[in-house]
Amino acid sequence: MSEPAKAPEPTKPAEEAKISPAELKKRAKAEKQARRAAQKGDQGDAEAPPAPFTNGVPEEQQAQKQSGPQDSKPKGGQTKSQQQQKQGKPGAQEGKHERRGSQAQPLAMRPKVVQTAPPKEEARKNSKQVELFSHLYTQPRRHDISGATKDVHPAIVALGFQMSSYEICGSSARCVALLVAFKEVIQAYTTPSATSLARNLTSHYLSPQIDFLKSCRPISESMGNAIRWLKKLIAEIDPSTPEQEAKDYLCDEIDRFIRERITVTDQAIASLASGLIKNGSVILTYAKSSIVEKTILQAYANGTRFRVIVVDSRPLFEGKSLATSLMRSGLEVEYLPFSGITHAVKSATLVLLGAHSMLSNGRLQSRVGTAALAMQAHKADIPVIVCCESVKFSGKVALDSIVLNEVAPPEELLPPRVAPSQPPTTDRKDEGDDEESKVKTLHDWQDIAGLQILNLMYDVTPAEYIRMVICEYGNVPPSSVPVVHRLANESM
Amino acid sequence: MPSATVGQTPSLSTYLKSLKHNDIETSIELFISLLKRRQIKNSRPCAIATISLLLRVVGEARTRDAQQLIERIRAVGRRLVAAQPREMAVGNIVRRVLENVREVAERDQDAADGGSEGSTSIPSTPIRGETMRRPAFPTKFSEFSPLHGAATIPQDMHARAPLATSGDSSPAFGGTMEAALQRPPLVSSNTSYAGQGPAASSLFSILQHPQGRSPYATPPTGTQSPALKASPFKGDEGQTSASEKLDIKAEVITSIQDLQKELEEVDDEISEFAQDHIHNNEVILTHTSSQTVQRFLMKAASKKRKFTVFHAEAYPNDHLETHATIVNGGGATAEDADERWKPLTSMGITVILIPDSAVFALMSRINKVILAPHTVLANGSLIAAAGASTIAQAAKTHRVPVVVLSGVFKLSPVYPFDTDELIEYGDPGKVVPFQDGEFMDKVDVVNPVYDFVDAELIDLYITNLGGHAPSYLYRIVADHYRVEDIDLSGKAEGGAVKAG
């Protein structure tokens, strides 16, 4: 059994050598599990051991096979694919390992028919993953609490589901929601005996909560910054402080953080940015950013009369809710689908964008499509201005939208199933299966080999398209992002 | 009235069916209303419907006079173009047909001129001299569009059979030689144009000659030698012109049928170039659903090239068609699916559907962008489905080549003086459903259907004639359309043909 595990070793490229010991360990674990499962299995003694074995090892081979074509198929250039592989590999394996772990246990109890199914499913799932982004397919988004540790606080569970279903969407909103939930979580915490809050809270209590949230949807840069700040704060608490006092202190600090870093900041940015809006301006914005909305509403409240163009895109249609709220406030709003960018840019005088995060090389990470809009505006010589709280500034850098990104479930891109034109085709399908089975809809995409759907969440806008970034420290050029980041997020 | 004749939802196929039994005026009206209601839309259906209609118009025209035929086609064309000016394929086809008529007419005219000149031997008007020079034009068309030349010539030859003499059929001589050989009598006959006329002719011929003109195409250029032709037809000139005019209609019909054939084959012809442009492991981005692009990629796939296709869906106007193309290879409606389309995925090609917004994010990994235009304009810029401009611009930013696949029938002589005018706005209900009353009421929902893409964003055009730089397209326009026809609404007519 150890042979097949070792056999693929030599074929591996040298660069993977560093992870191979860990991999070996994993494999050994998997084998042990398989053996144990075999002993447990009442029926089919002879078949049970090979079944998990096929479950385990070919997966590894598959993983190598998968990386094989990646090697042989350099897409943009060779350096890129190598880089991608380096980054993609550990993440993918982590995901795989987790999945296998959760599979192996129930497998032993299930009838063997089911045992052969998972690898196929796995293969199919992999074939539906866009190779270029394989590093981003860590695990499917969690929509239920199965497999979650019991430590996860109900507030966090609720928050996680709200995030995974986009009910709470947007970098700042998620950050605030996280902190508010953490207040509740911290209040519910009791320090176990023989340890102190400062030592125990973060590692044993908050970490599972954060992991749960991560499994619902990858956390945003603002959440990361807030969590980092909170951890630092907790670590600095004097162990001698009484528990309740410490908890109250933390909650007060969280309130202060929300107020200072987000609420007041938003107002400051809105008043700064609204000064840029003049009578007769035509503001162009993309999707929905709460801070852009605030800016526009404030400018309107100040008595400035202007027009707003909202460009929106599938699948989230966030811009529609922005347009609705602006329309209700009495503004003149024009709403365009993404394809109408060129039309939108023709009449615009100013582009206001929100951010998911500002990267340290001055680039803007925001809802996918922002970069294209910024590009068109830049070409048309329309100033592109980003409104972004410093809590969203990031120490990370990115050159393209491939490495740092999030892949949303592709199903979101399927058109609504009950289209008026579709019923007749499905009816006919029932009548004549042979003839009409050729006519498929996109909903059958899982069954069509070679068809993949890619639903990216973000893209990265080059710094040269951004004229100015407005944050609570004032109006800065994109090149000042790392400075502001150090000032705001690292000095605290 | 027109709609009553059609049982099911009117479309191209029902229109083509109805064309057979409706009378001509009803058909024209029906087509106009279909165009206005956008029940026939996009370049290809419009082109096919136009050509079929014009075939009937010509077929039923009672006139045998080329000029009247031209007038008739222009009149119909004017109405069609006015019905839907942004479907430029309609105008293009009308102009192509007019070009054909003029070509045929000029050839016959020339023959008639030759005869008359020979018979009367008196230079009646300076116009005669000009028409003598003309014959250099018609053949240049047949050179570039081999299909045309090849198919029209036999007919032409046949028609000329009684006229043809030993001098005509000598294919060895090029235009220059012939002009040089045959001009002298002309020089003597009309002195005022002696220096000018032949010189112009031979210059044209010089340009034409080296491009491998079919030897069979030369006779018309050669302009039936007046001296040779004079004798057989001296007596019965009236009879000759009658028989020639009979031929005009037949020839025009043949040329229209050739055009029809060209429309049918255009995708195949374009796809022949696929293997010159797609190599293994390529990552291709395409946009919206286009059978031309689909065929092109299929052809490359069938040559065992493995590549990846990112397909942007062109929401909200064409995304359902795009999905259908990706999944089934064909159109969205069941009717289209009857044709045996095959999706690219069945050829082992990985197709990745992306929303339009992801184009910029992915562009750094794309090797080639392949676009299908709605219309190509004379200066090399194009009108395509909305979103194309963003894609082309993103490609330019990332230095990714943009290849445009377009049949010549999409090539329009229109010059984009006002690009806004060329953009069409579609149903806002596709962006936001009308059920959303408050939103639709208060928010200005705009749904542009087309984008204007500037020539500088495009690297290569592939037409059924081959690959061209955008800067060369004006030349193809010049080859396919007559200056007189560019403005269909104008009343001015080409003076040269008037005499015929």
Short mmCIF file of N, CA and C in Angstrom, two decimals, chain B residues 12 31 38 40-50 86-90 92-93 263 372-376 383 406-407 409-411 450:
data_model
loop_
_atom_site.label_atom_id
_atom_site.label_comp_id
_atom_site.label_asym_id
_atom_site.label_seq_id
_atom_site.Cartn_x
_atom_site.Cartn_y
_atom_site.Cartn_z
N LEU B 12 -37.11 35.12 -40.09
CA LEU B 12 -36.50 35.02 -41.40
C LEU B 12 -37.07 33.86 -42.20
N PHE B 31 -41.35 42.80 -45.42
CA PHE B 31 -39.96 42.88 -44.98
C PHE B 31 -39.73 44.18 -44.21
N ARG B 38 -38.16 44.58 -35.73
CA ARG B 38 -36.94 43.84 -35.33
C ARG B 38 -37.21 42.35 -35.28
N ILE B 40 -36.83 40.55 -37.97
CA ILE B 40 -35.62 40.10 -38.67
C ILE B 40 -34.55 41.07 -38.24
N LYS B 41 -33.56 40.56 -37.58
CA LYS B 41 -32.48 41.44 -37.15
C LYS B 41 -31.15 40.73 -37.27
N ASN B 42 -30.12 41.47 -37.04
CA ASN B 42 -28.73 41.03 -37.21
C ASN B 42 -28.38 40.92 -38.70
N SER B 43 -27.12 41.05 -38.93
CA SER B 43 -26.65 41.22 -40.30
C SER B 43 -27.04 40.09 -41.23
N ARG B 44 -26.80 38.88 -40.79
CA ARG B 44 -26.98 37.78 -41.74
C ARG B 44 -28.43 37.59 -42.14
N PRO B 45 -29.35 37.48 -41.19
CA PRO B 45 -30.76 37.34 -41.60
C PRO B 45 -31.21 38.49 -42.49
N CYS B 46 -30.79 39.69 -42.14
CA CYS B 46 -31.17 40.84 -42.96
C CYS B 46 -30.62 40.71 -44.36
N ALA B 47 -29.37 40.29 -44.44
CA ALA B 47 -28.75 40.17 -45.76
C ALA B 47 -29.45 39.10 -46.58
N ILE B 48 -29.76 38.00 -45.95
CA ILE B 48 -30.39 36.90 -46.69
C ILE B 48 -31.78 37.33 -47.15
N ALA B 49 -32.51 37.98 -46.27
CA ALA B 49 -33.86 38.42 -46.64
C ALA B 49 -33.78 39.44 -47.76
N THR B 50 -32.84 40.36 -47.65
CA THR B 50 -32.72 41.39 -48.69
C THR B 50 -32.40 40.78 -50.04
N ARG B 86 -30.05 51.16 -39.32
CA ARG B 86 -28.88 50.63 -38.61
C ARG B 86 -28.58 49.18 -38.97
N GLU B 87 -29.50 48.54 -39.66
CA GLU B 87 -29.16 47.23 -40.22
C GLU B 87 -28.46 47.49 -41.53
N MET B 88 -27.19 47.76 -41.44
CA MET B 88 -26.52 48.21 -42.64
C MET B 88 -26.33 47.12 -43.66
N ALA B 89 -26.48 45.89 -43.22
CA ALA B 89 -26.34 44.79 -44.17
C ALA B 89 -27.37 44.93 -45.29
N VAL B 90 -28.54 45.45 -44.97
CA VAL B 90 -29.57 45.63 -45.98
C VAL B 90 -29.05 46.56 -47.08
N ASN B 92 -26.02 47.34 -47.64
CA ASN B 92 -24.85 46.76 -48.30
C ASN B 92 -25.26 45.84 -49.43
N ILE B 93 -26.25 45.02 -49.15
CA ILE B 93 -26.67 44.05 -50.17
C ILE B 93 -27.29 44.79 -51.35
N LEU B 263 -23.25 34.47 -49.56
CA LEU B 263 -23.76 34.62 -48.20
C LEU B 263 -23.81 33.28 -47.49
N ALA B 372 -16.99 39.29 -33.50
CA ALA B 372 -17.82 39.29 -34.70
C ALA B 372 -18.57 40.62 -34.71
N PRO B 373 -18.44 41.37 -35.77
CA PRO B 373 -19.08 42.68 -35.80
C PRO B 373 -20.53 42.59 -36.26
N HIS B 374 -21.24 43.66 -36.01
CA HIS B 374 -22.56 43.81 -36.62
C HIS B 374 -22.37 44.42 -38.01
N THR B 375 -21.57 45.43 -38.06
CA THR B 375 -21.25 46.09 -39.32
C THR B 375 -19.81 46.54 -39.26
N VAL B 376 -19.13 46.44 -40.38
CA VAL B 376 -17.79 47.00 -40.47
C VAL B 376 -17.90 48.27 -41.30
N ILE B 383 -19.09 48.30 -35.79
CA ILE B 383 -20.20 48.32 -34.86
C ILE B 383 -20.40 46.87 -34.43
N SER B 406 -15.45 38.78 -40.27
CA SER B 406 -16.61 39.42 -40.88
C SER B 406 -16.70 39.05 -42.34
N GLY B 407 -17.90 38.70 -42.76
CA GLY B 407 -18.12 38.51 -44.18
C GLY B 407 -18.09 39.85 -44.88
N PHE B 409 -20.16 40.98 -46.73
CA PHE B 409 -21.49 41.59 -46.76
C PHE B 409 -21.74 42.52 -45.57
N LYS B 410 -20.92 42.39 -44.54
CA LYS B 410 -21.08 43.29 -43.40
C LYS B 410 -20.30 44.58 -43.60
N LEU B 411 -19.52 44.58 -44.61
CA LEU B 411 -18.67 45.74 -44.86
C LEU B 411 -19.52 46.84 -45.48
N TYR B 450 -25.56 48.32 -29.41
CA TYR B 450 -24.28 48.23 -30.12
C TYR B 450 -23.24 49.14 -29.51
#
